[in-house]
PDB file of C-alpha atoms in Angstrom:
ATOM      1  CA  MET A   1      49.627 -33.542 116.749  1.00 48.00           C
ATOM      2  CA  SER A   2      48.372 -31.339 114.006  1.00 50.00           C
ATOM      3  CA  SER A   3      49.927 -28.024 113.040  1.00 50.00           C
ATOM      4  CA  ILE A   4      47.027 -26.124 114.601  1.00 54.00           C
ATOM      5  CA  GLY A   5      47.565 -27.954 117.861  1.00 59.00           C
ATOM      6  CA  GLU A   6      51.260 -27.134 117.828  1.00 58.00           C
ATOM      7  CA  LEU A   7      50.506 -23.425 117.317  1.00 52.00           C
ATOM      8  CA  ARG A   8      48.024 -23.491 120.213  1.00 61.00           C
ATOM      9  CA  GLN A   9      50.611 -25.166 122.430  1.00 67.00           C
ATOM     10  CA  MET A  10      53.229 -22.509 121.553  1.00 64.00           C
ATOM     11  CA  ALA A  11      50.767 -19.682 122.272  1.00 62.00           C
ATOM     12  CA  LEU A  12      49.904 -21.250 125.626  1.00 65.00           C
ATOM     13  CA  GLN A  13      53.561 -21.490 126.593  1.00 68.00           C
ATOM     14  CA  ALA A  14      54.100 -17.845 125.606  1.00 62.00           C
ATOM     15  CA  ARG A  15      51.224 -16.727 127.852  1.00 66.00           C
ATOM     16  CA  ARG A  16      52.597 -18.718 130.751  1.00 65.00           C
ATOM     17  CA  SER A  17      56.070 -17.252 130.337  1.00 59.00           C
ATOM     18  CA  ARG A  18      54.645 -13.681 130.290  1.00 58.00           C
ATOM     19  CA  SER A  19      52.497 -14.306 133.335  1.00 55.00           C
ATOM     20  CA  SER A  20      55.422 -15.790 135.281  1.00 53.00           C
ATOM     21  CA  GLY A  21      57.551 -12.737 134.495  1.00 51.00           C
ATOM     22  CA  VAL A  22      60.034 -14.558 132.308  1.00 45.00           C
ATOM     23  CA  LYS A  23      61.271 -12.248 129.610  1.00 47.00           C
ATOM     24  CA  ALA A  24      62.979 -13.250 126.453  1.00 44.00           C
ATOM     25  CA  LYS A  25      66.534 -12.156 126.265  1.00 46.00           C
ATOM     26  CA  THR A  26      67.180  -9.432 123.707  1.00 48.00           C
ATOM     27  CA  LYS A  27      70.504  -9.430 121.996  1.00 48.00           C
ATOM     28  CA  TYR A  28      71.997  -5.947 121.722  1.00 49.00           C
ATOM     29  CA  PRO A  29      74.879  -5.296 119.364  1.00 57.00           C
ATOM     30  CA  ASP A  30      78.233  -4.586 120.932  1.00 66.00           C
ATOM     31  CA  SER A  31      78.347  -0.830 121.631  1.00 77.00           C
ATOM     32  CA  ARG A  32      81.921  -0.686 122.914  1.00 80.00           C
ATOM     33  CA  ALA A  33      83.249   0.514 119.558  1.00 82.00           C
ATOM     34  CA  GLY A  34      80.758   3.403 119.526  1.00 82.00           C
ATOM     35  CA  HIS A  35      81.698   4.397 123.048  1.00 83.00           C
ATOM     36  CA  LEU A  36      85.375   4.234 122.130  1.00 87.00           C
ATOM     37  CA  PHE A  37      84.946   6.578 119.161  1.00 87.00           C
ATOM     38  CA  LEU A  38      82.784   8.922 121.262  1.00 88.00           C
ATOM     39  CA  ALA A  39      85.276   9.033 124.139  1.00 91.00           C
ATOM     40  CA  PRO A  40      87.626  11.742 122.662  1.00 91.00           C
ATOM     41  CA  TRP A  41      84.693  14.100 122.136  1.00 91.00           C
ATOM     42  CA  LEU A  42      83.380  13.473 125.642  1.00 91.00           C
ATOM     43  CA  VAL A  43      86.825  14.059 127.148  1.00 93.00           C
ATOM     44  CA  GLY A  44      87.177  17.277 125.157  1.00 92.00           C
ATOM     45  CA  LEU A  45      83.700  18.424 126.216  1.00 91.00           C
ATOM     46  CA  VAL A  46      84.457  17.858 129.893  1.00 91.00           C
ATOM     47  CA  VAL A  47      88.056  19.119 129.919  1.00 91.00           C
ATOM     48  CA  PHE A  48      87.808  22.072 127.544  1.00 91.00           C
ATOM     49  CA  THR A  49      84.168  23.212 127.890  1.00 91.00           C
ATOM     50  CA  ILE A  50      82.291  22.066 130.981  1.00 92.00           C
ATOM     51  CA  GLY A  51      85.329  22.144 133.274  1.00 93.00           C
ATOM     52  CA  PRO A  52      86.411  25.709 132.403  1.00 92.00           C
ATOM     53  CA  MET A  53      82.796  26.908 132.623  1.00 93.00           C
ATOM     54  CA  ILE A  54      82.416  25.545 136.142  1.00 94.00           C
ATOM     55  CA  ALA A  55      85.788  27.025 137.121  1.00 93.00           C
ATOM     56  CA  SER A  56      84.888  30.451 135.698  1.00 94.00           C
ATOM     57  CA  LEU A  57      81.544  30.375 137.517  1.00 94.00           C
ATOM     58  CA  PHE A  58      83.379  29.802 140.783  1.00 95.00           C
ATOM     59  CA  LEU A  59      85.986  32.492 140.006  1.00 95.00           C
ATOM     60  CA  ALA A  60      83.211  34.990 139.216  1.00 95.00           C
ATOM     61  CA  PHE A  61      82.501  35.121 142.954  1.00 96.00           C
ATOM     62  CA  THR A  62      86.139  35.498 143.971  1.00 95.00           C
ATOM     63  CA  ASP A  63      89.051  37.905 143.912  1.00 95.00           C
ATOM     64  CA  TYR A  64      91.725  36.122 141.875  1.00 93.00           C
ATOM     65  CA  ASN A  65      94.867  37.605 140.283  1.00 90.00           C
ATOM     66  CA  LEU A  66      96.488  34.393 138.941  1.00 86.00           C
ATOM     67  CA  LEU A  67      99.338  34.741 141.467  1.00 87.00           C
ATOM     68  CA  GLN A  68      97.533  34.050 144.719  1.00 90.00           C
ATOM     69  CA  PRO A  69      94.741  31.640 145.657  1.00 91.00           C
ATOM     70  CA  PRO A  70      91.240  32.977 144.933  1.00 93.00           C
ATOM     71  CA  THR A  71      89.421  34.697 147.780  1.00 93.00           C
ATOM     72  CA  TRP A  72      85.633  34.412 148.044  1.00 95.00           C
ATOM     73  CA  THR A  73      83.968  37.813 147.666  1.00 93.00           C
ATOM     74  CA  GLY A  74      80.372  36.853 146.914  1.00 91.00           C
ATOM     75  CA  LEU A  75      78.536  39.250 144.584  1.00 93.00           C
ATOM     76  CA  ASP A  76      81.179  41.988 144.743  1.00 94.00           C
ATOM     77  CA  ASN A  77      82.278  41.501 141.122  1.00 95.00           C
ATOM     78  CA  PHE A  78      78.708  41.785 139.838  1.00 94.00           C
ATOM     79  CA  ALA A  79      78.081  44.858 141.986  1.00 95.00           C
ATOM     80  CA  ARG A  80      81.264  46.370 140.601  1.00 94.00           C
ATOM     81  CA  MET A  81      80.032  45.825 137.039  1.00 94.00           C
ATOM     82  CA  ALA A  82      76.990  47.984 137.737  1.00 92.00           C
ATOM     83  CA  GLY A  83      79.212  51.011 138.322  1.00 91.00           C
ATOM     84  CA  ASP A  84      81.850  50.317 135.649  1.00 93.00           C
ATOM     85  CA  ALA A  85      81.243  52.951 132.976  1.00 94.00           C
ATOM     86  CA  ARG A  86      83.892  51.497 130.704  1.00 94.00           C
ATOM     87  CA  LEU A  87      82.220  48.100 130.778  1.00 95.00           C
ATOM     88  CA  TRP A  88      78.865  49.558 129.755  1.00 95.00           C
ATOM     89  CA  ASN A  89      80.546  51.529 126.990  1.00 96.00           C
ATOM     90  CA  SER A  90      82.166  48.325 125.703  1.00 95.00           C
ATOM     91  CA  LEU A  91      78.765  46.640 125.756  1.00 96.00           C
ATOM     92  CA  ARG A  92      77.270  49.589 123.845  1.00 96.00           C
ATOM     93  CA  VAL A  93      80.033  49.397 121.213  1.00 96.00           C
ATOM     94  CA  THR A  94      79.501  45.652 120.857  1.00 96.00           C
ATOM     95  CA  LEU A  95      75.737  46.062 120.470  1.00 96.00           C
ATOM     96  CA  ILE A  96      76.231  48.664 117.726  1.00 96.00           C
ATOM     97  CA  TYR A  97      78.645  46.328 115.992  1.00 96.00           C
ATOM     98  CA  VAL A  98      76.215  43.393 116.160  1.00 96.00           C
ATOM     99  CA  VAL A  99      73.075  45.317 115.206  1.00 96.00           C
ATOM    100  CA  VAL A 100      74.712  46.988 112.184  1.00 96.00           C
ATOM    101  CA  SER A 101      77.133  44.363 110.863  1.00 95.00           C
ATOM    102  CA  VAL A 102      75.012  41.213 111.058  1.00 96.00           C
ATOM    103  CA  PRO A 103      72.038  42.433 108.921  1.00 96.00           C
ATOM    104  CA  LEU A 104      74.414  43.946 106.357  1.00 96.00           C
ATOM    105  CA  GLN A 105      76.426  40.745 106.183  1.00 95.00           C
ATOM    106  CA  LEU A 106      73.335  38.569 105.754  1.00 96.00           C
ATOM    107  CA  ALA A 107      71.879  40.880 103.117  1.00 95.00           C
ATOM    108  CA  LEU A 108      75.104  40.748 101.090  1.00 94.00           C
ATOM    109  CA  ALA A 109      75.370  36.976 101.541  1.00 93.00           C
ATOM    110  CA  LEU A 110      71.797  36.479 100.330  1.00 94.00           C
ATOM    111  CA  ALA A 111      72.299  38.775  97.326  1.00 92.00           C
ATOM    112  CA  VAL A 112      75.431  36.919  96.224  1.00 90.00           C
ATOM    113  CA  ALA A 113      73.753  33.542  96.801  1.00 90.00           C
ATOM    114  CA  VAL A 114      70.812  34.544  94.593  1.00 89.00           C
ATOM    115  CA  LEU A 115      73.212  35.585  91.830  1.00 87.00           C
ATOM    116  CA  LEU A 116      75.152  32.344  92.056  1.00 85.00           C
ATOM    117  CA  ASP A 117      71.947  30.294  92.128  1.00 80.00           C
ATOM    118  CA  ARG A 118      71.068  31.389  88.611  1.00 73.00           C
ATOM    119  CA  GLY A 119      73.787  29.120  87.310  1.00 66.00           C
ATOM    120  CA  MET A 120      77.048  30.072  85.670  1.00 66.00           C
ATOM    121  CA  ARG A 121      80.239  28.547  84.450  1.00 71.00           C
ATOM    122  CA  GLY A 122      82.803  27.881  87.136  1.00 69.00           C
ATOM    123  CA  LEU A 123      80.251  28.049  89.938  1.00 72.00           C
ATOM    124  CA  ALA A 124      82.469  26.000  92.262  1.00 74.00           C
ATOM    125  CA  PHE A 125      85.346  28.431  91.665  1.00 77.00           C
ATOM    126  CA  TYR A 126      83.251  31.515  92.471  1.00 75.00           C
ATOM    127  CA  ARG A 127      81.746  29.828  95.503  1.00 75.00           C
ATOM    128  CA  SER A 128      85.239  29.083  96.818  1.00 78.00           C
ATOM    129  CA  ILE A 129      86.433  32.638  96.144  1.00 81.00           C
ATOM    130  CA  PHE A 130      83.483  34.182  97.965  1.00 79.00           C
ATOM    131  CA  TYR A 131      83.861  31.727 100.851  1.00 79.00           C
ATOM    132  CA  LEU A 132      87.560  32.488 101.308  1.00 78.00           C
ATOM    133  CA  PRO A 133      87.064  35.714 103.344  1.00 76.00           C
ATOM    134  CA  SER A 134      85.136  33.738 105.969  1.00 76.00           C
ATOM    135  CA  LEU A 135      88.202  31.571 106.493  1.00 74.00           C
ATOM    136  CA  LEU A 136      90.643  34.483 106.625  1.00 72.00           C
ATOM    137  CA  GLY A 137      88.533  37.325 108.024  1.00 67.00           C
ATOM    138  CA  GLY A 138      89.190  36.462 111.664  1.00 66.00           C
ATOM    139  CA  SER A 139      92.932  36.021 111.210  1.00 71.00           C
ATOM    140  CA  VAL A 140      95.614  38.352 112.501  1.00 75.00           C
ATOM    141  CA  ALA A 141      97.058  38.795 108.998  1.00 76.00           C
ATOM    142  CA  ILE A 142      93.786  40.153 107.566  1.00 78.00           C
ATOM    143  CA  ALA A 143      93.352  42.477 110.552  1.00 80.00           C
ATOM    144  CA  ILE A 144      96.849  43.864 109.976  1.00 79.00           C
ATOM    145  CA  LEU A 145      96.066  44.274 106.287  1.00 81.00           C
ATOM    146  CA  TRP A 146      92.886  46.122 107.255  1.00 82.00           C
ATOM    147  CA  ARG A 147      94.974  48.607 109.269  1.00 80.00           C
ATOM    148  CA  GLN A 148      97.049  49.280 106.186  1.00 81.00           C
ATOM    149  CA  VAL A 149      94.025  49.655 103.919  1.00 84.00           C
ATOM    150  CA  PHE A 150      92.270  52.177 106.190  1.00 86.00           C
ATOM    151  CA  GLY A 151      95.367  53.924 107.528  1.00 80.00           C
ATOM    152  CA  LYS A 152      96.180  57.554 106.892  1.00 79.00           C
ATOM    153  CA  GLU A 153      98.356  56.568 103.932  1.00 79.00           C
ATOM    154  CA  GLY A 154      96.326  53.484 103.075  1.00 81.00           C
ATOM    155  CA  LEU A 155      94.664  52.294  99.907  1.00 83.00           C
ATOM    156  CA  VAL A 156      91.321  53.952 100.661  1.00 85.00           C
ATOM    157  CA  ASN A 157      92.832  57.401 101.051  1.00 84.00           C
ATOM    158  CA  GLY A 158      95.049  56.740  98.033  1.00 85.00           C
ATOM    159  CA  PHE A 159      91.939  56.074  95.977  1.00 81.00           C
ATOM    160  CA  LEU A 160      90.206  59.194  97.323  1.00 84.00           C
ATOM    161  CA  SER A 161      93.258  61.312  96.470  1.00 83.00           C
ATOM    162  CA  TRP A 162      92.651  60.612  92.772  1.00 88.00           C
ATOM    163  CA  PHE A 163      89.500  62.709  93.109  1.00 83.00           C
ATOM    164  CA  GLY A 164      91.179  65.412  95.156  1.00 82.00           C
ATOM    165  CA  ILE A 165      89.675  64.203  98.447  1.00 82.00           C
ATOM    166  CA  GLU A 166      91.874  64.054 101.519  1.00 82.00           C
ATOM    167  CA  GLY A 167      90.568  61.215 103.636  1.00 83.00           C
ATOM    168  CA  PRO A 168      91.030  61.000 107.413  1.00 83.00           C
ATOM    169  CA  GLY A 169      92.912  58.338 109.317  1.00 82.00           C
ATOM    170  CA  TRP A 170      89.961  55.974 109.403  1.00 86.00           C
ATOM    171  CA  ILE A 171      91.205  53.702 112.173  1.00 86.00           C
ATOM    172  CA  SER A 172      92.558  56.590 114.257  1.00 85.00           C
ATOM    173  CA  HIS A 173      89.360  58.650 114.215  1.00 86.00           C
ATOM    174  CA  PRO A 174      86.709  57.782 116.846  1.00 88.00           C
ATOM    175  CA  ASP A 175      83.871  58.486 114.402  1.00 89.00           C
ATOM    176  CA  TYR A 176      85.103  56.001 111.771  1.00 91.00           C
ATOM    177  CA  ALA A 177      87.167  53.353 113.563  1.00 91.00           C
ATOM    178  CA  LEU A 178      84.220  51.114 114.433  1.00 93.00           C
ATOM    179  CA  ALA A 179      82.876  51.405 110.877  1.00 92.00           C
ATOM    180  CA  THR A 180      86.085  49.907 109.476  1.00 91.00           C
ATOM    181  CA  ILE A 181      85.663  46.819 111.684  1.00 92.00           C
ATOM    182  CA  ILE A 182      82.009  46.560 110.652  1.00 93.00           C
ATOM    183  CA  ILE A 183      83.098  46.574 106.999  1.00 91.00           C
ATOM    184  CA  LEU A 184      85.593  43.814 107.772  1.00 89.00           C
ATOM    185  CA  HIS A 185      82.824  41.715 109.321  1.00 90.00           C
ATOM    186  CA  VAL A 186      80.481  42.304 106.378  1.00 92.00           C
ATOM    187  CA  TRP A 187      83.303  41.263 104.033  1.00 89.00           C
ATOM    188  CA  THR A 188      83.355  37.813 105.661  1.00 88.00           C
ATOM    189  CA  PHE A 189      79.971  36.869 104.200  1.00 89.00           C
ATOM    190  CA  GLY A 190      81.092  33.570 102.669  1.00 87.00           C
ATOM    191  CA  SER A 191      79.852  31.196 105.347  1.00 89.00           C
ATOM    192  CA  PRO A 192      76.211  32.394 105.434  1.00 92.00           C
ATOM    193  CA  MET A 193      76.313  32.695 101.626  1.00 91.00           C
ATOM    194  CA  VAL A 194      77.056  28.985 101.235  1.00 89.00           C
ATOM    195  CA  ILE A 195      74.189  28.139 103.597  1.00 92.00           C
ATOM    196  CA  PHE A 196      71.841  30.447 101.689  1.00 93.00           C
ATOM    197  CA  LEU A 197      72.898  28.838  98.415  1.00 90.00           C
ATOM    198  CA  ALA A 198      72.102  25.384  99.788  1.00 89.00           C
ATOM    199  CA  GLY A 199      68.690  26.659 100.938  1.00 91.00           C
ATOM    200  CA  LEU A 200      67.917  28.163  97.534  1.00 90.00           C
ATOM    201  CA  ARG A 201      68.659  24.833  95.879  1.00 87.00           C
ATOM    202  CA  GLN A 202      65.979  23.185  98.077  1.00 88.00           C
ATOM    203  CA  ILE A 203      63.135  25.448  96.888  1.00 86.00           C
ATOM    204  CA  PRO A 204      60.992  23.509  94.385  1.00 85.00           C
ATOM    205  CA  GLU A 205      61.203  25.025  90.921  1.00 85.00           C
ATOM    206  CA  MET A 206      57.500  24.328  90.284  1.00 87.00           C
ATOM    207  CA  TYR A 207      56.565  27.234  92.583  1.00 83.00           C
ATOM    208  CA  HIS A 208      58.502  29.688  90.428  1.00 81.00           C
ATOM    209  CA  GLU A 209      57.132  28.175  87.228  1.00 83.00           C
ATOM    210  CA  ALA A 210      53.548  28.480  88.471  1.00 86.00           C
ATOM    211  CA  ALA A 211      54.078  32.093  89.552  1.00 84.00           C
ATOM    212  CA  GLN A 212      55.730  32.912  86.232  1.00 84.00           C
ATOM    213  CA  MET A 213      52.748  31.491  84.357  1.00 86.00           C
ATOM    214  CA  ASP A 214      50.528  33.789  86.437  1.00 82.00           C
ATOM    215  CA  GLY A 215      52.587  36.765  85.273  1.00 84.00           C
ATOM    216  CA  ALA A 216      54.789  37.328  88.339  1.00 83.00           C
ATOM    217  CA  GLY A 217      58.145  38.931  87.594  1.00 85.00           C
ATOM    218  CA  ARG A 218      61.493  38.130  89.194  1.00 84.00           C
ATOM    219  CA  VAL A 219      61.130  40.670  91.978  1.00 86.00           C
ATOM    220  CA  ARG A 220      57.616  39.505  92.843  1.00 88.00           C
ATOM    221  CA  ARG A 221      58.712  35.844  92.789  1.00 87.00           C
ATOM    222  CA  PHE A 222      61.634  36.639  95.081  1.00 88.00           C
ATOM    223  CA  PHE A 223      59.536  38.387  97.718  1.00 88.00           C
ATOM    224  CA  SER A 224      56.489  36.123  97.431  1.00 88.00           C
ATOM    225  CA  ILE A 225      58.160  32.714  97.017  1.00 88.00           C
ATOM    226  CA  THR A 226      61.907  32.690  97.586  1.00 88.00           C
ATOM    227  CA  LEU A 227      62.068  34.862 100.675  1.00 91.00           C
ATOM    228  CA  PRO A 228      59.207  33.194 102.633  1.00 90.00           C
ATOM    229  CA  LEU A 229      60.518  29.697 101.886  1.00 91.00           C
ATOM    230  CA  LEU A 230      64.023  30.802 102.847  1.00 93.00           C
ATOM    231  CA  THR A 231      63.056  32.241 106.242  1.00 94.00           C
ATOM    232  CA  PRO A 232      64.191  29.117 108.195  1.00 93.00           C
ATOM    233  CA  ILE A 233      67.651  29.480 106.642  1.00 94.00           C
ATOM    234  CA  ILE A 234      67.655  33.221 107.342  1.00 95.00           C
ATOM    235  CA  PHE A 235      66.731  32.524 110.957  1.00 96.00           C
ATOM    236  CA  PHE A 236      69.491  29.924 111.277  1.00 95.00           C
ATOM    237  CA  ASN A 237      72.116  32.291 109.854  1.00 95.00           C
ATOM    238  CA  LEU A 238      70.836  35.173 111.988  1.00 96.00           C
ATOM    239  CA  VAL A 239      71.210  33.258 115.246  1.00 96.00           C
ATOM    240  CA  LEU A 240      74.665  31.949 114.359  1.00 95.00           C
ATOM    241  CA  GLN A 241      76.042  35.259 113.141  1.00 95.00           C
ATOM    242  CA  ILE A 242      74.759  37.160 116.199  1.00 96.00           C
ATOM    243  CA  ILE A 243      76.536  34.688 118.462  1.00 95.00           C
ATOM    244  CA  PHE A 244      79.745  34.938 116.429  1.00 93.00           C
ATOM    245  CA  ALA A 245      79.569  38.754 116.325  1.00 94.00           C
ATOM    246  CA  PHE A 246      79.259  39.030 120.101  1.00 95.00           C
ATOM    247  CA  GLN A 247      82.422  36.934 120.400  1.00 93.00           C
ATOM    248  CA  SER A 248      84.482  39.016 117.944  1.00 92.00           C
ATOM    249  CA  PHE A 249      87.882  39.860 119.362  1.00 91.00           C
ATOM    250  CA  THR A 250      90.801  39.595 116.924  1.00 88.00           C
ATOM    251  CA  GLN A 251      89.666  42.351 114.577  1.00 86.00           C
ATOM    252  CA  ALA A 252      89.210  44.932 117.341  1.00 88.00           C
ATOM    253  CA  TYR A 253      92.425  43.913 119.079  1.00 89.00           C
ATOM    254  CA  ILE A 254      94.636  44.194 115.980  1.00 87.00           C
ATOM    255  CA  VAL A 255      92.987  47.223 114.379  1.00 85.00           C
ATOM    256  CA  SER A 256      93.137  49.209 117.638  1.00 85.00           C
ATOM    257  CA  GLY A 257      96.545  47.908 118.624  1.00 84.00           C
ATOM    258  CA  GLY A 258      95.052  46.224 121.671  1.00 85.00           C
ATOM    259  CA  THR A 259      93.860  49.503 123.199  1.00 88.00           C
ATOM    260  CA  GLY A 260      90.255  49.635 121.990  1.00 89.00           C
ATOM    261  CA  GLY A 261      90.903  53.159 120.810  1.00 85.00           C
ATOM    262  CA  PRO A 262      90.621  55.787 119.735  1.00 86.00           C
ATOM    263  CA  SER A 263      88.598  56.949 122.750  1.00 88.00           C
ATOM    264  CA  ASP A 264      87.347  53.394 123.369  1.00 91.00           C
ATOM    265  CA  SER A 265      85.410  53.520 120.095  1.00 92.00           C
ATOM    266  CA  THR A 266      86.505  49.948 119.270  1.00 93.00           C
ATOM    267  CA  MET A 267      86.540  48.628 122.830  1.00 95.00           C
ATOM    268  CA  PHE A 268      84.532  45.472 122.305  1.00 95.00           C
ATOM    269  CA  PHE A 269      83.227  43.633 125.348  1.00 96.00           C
ATOM    270  CA  THR A 270      85.565  40.723 124.656  1.00 95.00           C
ATOM    271  CA  LEU A 271      88.534  43.082 124.364  1.00 95.00           C
ATOM    272  CA  TYR A 272      87.718  44.729 127.681  1.00 95.00           C
ATOM    273  CA  LEU A 273      87.310  41.276 129.239  1.00 95.00           C
ATOM    274  CA  TYR A 274      90.748  40.300 127.895  1.00 95.00           C
ATOM    275  CA  LYS A 275      92.333  43.438 129.301  1.00 94.00           C
ATOM    276  CA  GLN A 276      90.821  42.822 132.725  1.00 94.00           C
ATOM    277  CA  ALA A 277      91.985  39.200 132.747  1.00 93.00           C
ATOM    278  CA  PHE A 278      95.483  39.376 131.273  1.00 92.00           C
ATOM    279  CA  THR A 279      96.513  43.034 131.633  1.00 91.00           C
ATOM    280  CA  GLU A 280      95.013  43.878 135.007  1.00 91.00           C
ATOM    281  CA  LEU A 281      95.224  40.234 136.195  1.00 91.00           C
ATOM    282  CA  ASP A 282      91.716  40.595 137.614  1.00 93.00           C
ATOM    283  CA  MET A 283      90.582  37.114 136.691  1.00 94.00           C
ATOM    284  CA  GLY A 284      87.624  37.077 139.073  1.00 95.00           C
ATOM    285  CA  TYR A 285      86.116  40.200 137.539  1.00 96.00           C
ATOM    286  CA  ALA A 286      86.827  38.901 134.021  1.00 95.00           C
ATOM    287  CA  SER A 287      85.025  35.651 134.846  1.00 95.00           C
ATOM    288  CA  ALA A 288      81.986  37.610 136.005  1.00 96.00           C
ATOM    289  CA  MET A 289      82.104  39.573 132.736  1.00 96.00           C
ATOM    290  CA  ALA A 290      82.222  36.316 130.776  1.00 95.00           C
ATOM    291  CA  TRP A 291      79.013  35.144 132.441  1.00 96.00           C
ATOM    292  CA  LEU A 292      77.388  38.492 131.714  1.00 96.00           C
ATOM    293  CA  LEU A 293      78.292  38.044 128.047  1.00 96.00           C
ATOM    294  CA  LEU A 294      76.813  34.542 128.129  1.00 95.00           C
ATOM    295  CA  LEU A 295      73.555  35.930 129.535  1.00 96.00           C
ATOM    296  CA  VAL A 296      73.436  38.671 126.883  1.00 96.00           C
ATOM    297  CA  ILE A 297      73.952  36.149 124.066  1.00 96.00           C
ATOM    298  CA  ALA A 298      71.344  33.838 125.595  1.00 96.00           C
ATOM    299  CA  ALA A 299      68.880  36.735 125.839  1.00 96.00           C
ATOM    300  CA  PHE A 300      69.371  37.701 122.184  1.00 95.00           C
ATOM    301  CA  THR A 301      68.988  34.061 121.130  1.00 96.00           C
ATOM    302  CA  ALA A 302      65.793  33.675 123.166  1.00 96.00           C
ATOM    303  CA  ILE A 303      64.374  36.881 121.686  1.00 96.00           C
ATOM    304  CA  ASN A 304      65.128  35.634 118.172  1.00 95.00           C
ATOM    305  CA  PHE A 305      63.389  32.344 118.862  1.00 95.00           C
ATOM    306  CA  TRP A 306      60.380  34.144 120.328  1.00 95.00           C
ATOM    307  CA  PHE A 307      60.038  36.488 117.341  1.00 94.00           C
ATOM    308  CA  SER A 308      60.639  33.686 114.840  1.00 92.00           C
ATOM    309  CA  LYS A 309      57.034  32.498 115.166  1.00 90.00           C
ATOM    310  CA  TYR A 310      55.918  35.747 113.516  1.00 91.00           C
ATOM    311  CA  TRP A 311      58.158  35.670 110.442  1.00 92.00           C
ATOM    312  CA  VAL A 312      59.657  32.197 109.977  1.00 91.00           C
ATOM    313  CA  PHE A 313      57.541  29.877 107.796  1.00 87.00           C
ATOM    314  CA  TYR A 314      57.972  26.126 107.637  1.00 82.00           C
ATOM    315  CA  ASP A 315      56.501  23.675 105.151  1.00 67.00           C
ATOM    316  CA  ASP A 316      54.243  22.139 107.799  1.00 58.00           C
TER     317      ASP A 316
END
């Protein structure tokens, strides 16, 4: 039989096998090793994330004080939130904190990233130094240090005394206490700065060279080239930092001594939730508050994604 005849015979057999429903066996690589490595993450996701979320959703509809079994109360906790003036004040304080601190932090992070992107000796050292506050800013030690810096006899008032100015007790005055925590949040600009710096390194240099040949200065090149091409990175940092800001707790707890004072001026939503759960032992109400916070964060994230189509520019 010739080679052409053999090929025809093989094609005929293949058609017959397809028509009779016989499928060739496909050999898949052994995936047990992948499943084994993935198992710890899946266990952690179920035990430490999905499980507690389901439990808190159930407790949100109950009266539970950690000492007795939960009692089903339906929507009573959510109805109670509608008339809780202190809760709405804590939400107002948190919104002010987010709306003011996040743009300032991103603006400072972008400014420092642009300076570092120009190139300098010891860039890795400066990048590490500027990133360090992001690692320490949420710690108890830094929050305690912040109380000392802005206290009545702190470093800020000591500096003002050189000019004959008697500063107030910044953390004990309701008009200034929240501002000190906002400054602390702005100071932790290292994480978004590193992301901005990575984004700046991805902008093709030919765009700047072409604009420079056309006579565009640094400011014009920044606003016409750098900023538009960096909008996806700005959007990414904006979403992340808003989520993190809504979850801020340690700074307000330490600076206010756990009271949210003075006059509830630093009573963040998370701090009020903590007080309801572990001071008042009203775990059902605290669970309902946690789901309200989740909805608020989800709403802000959805709004950011909706508005992004008007100001975020992608290469495609």
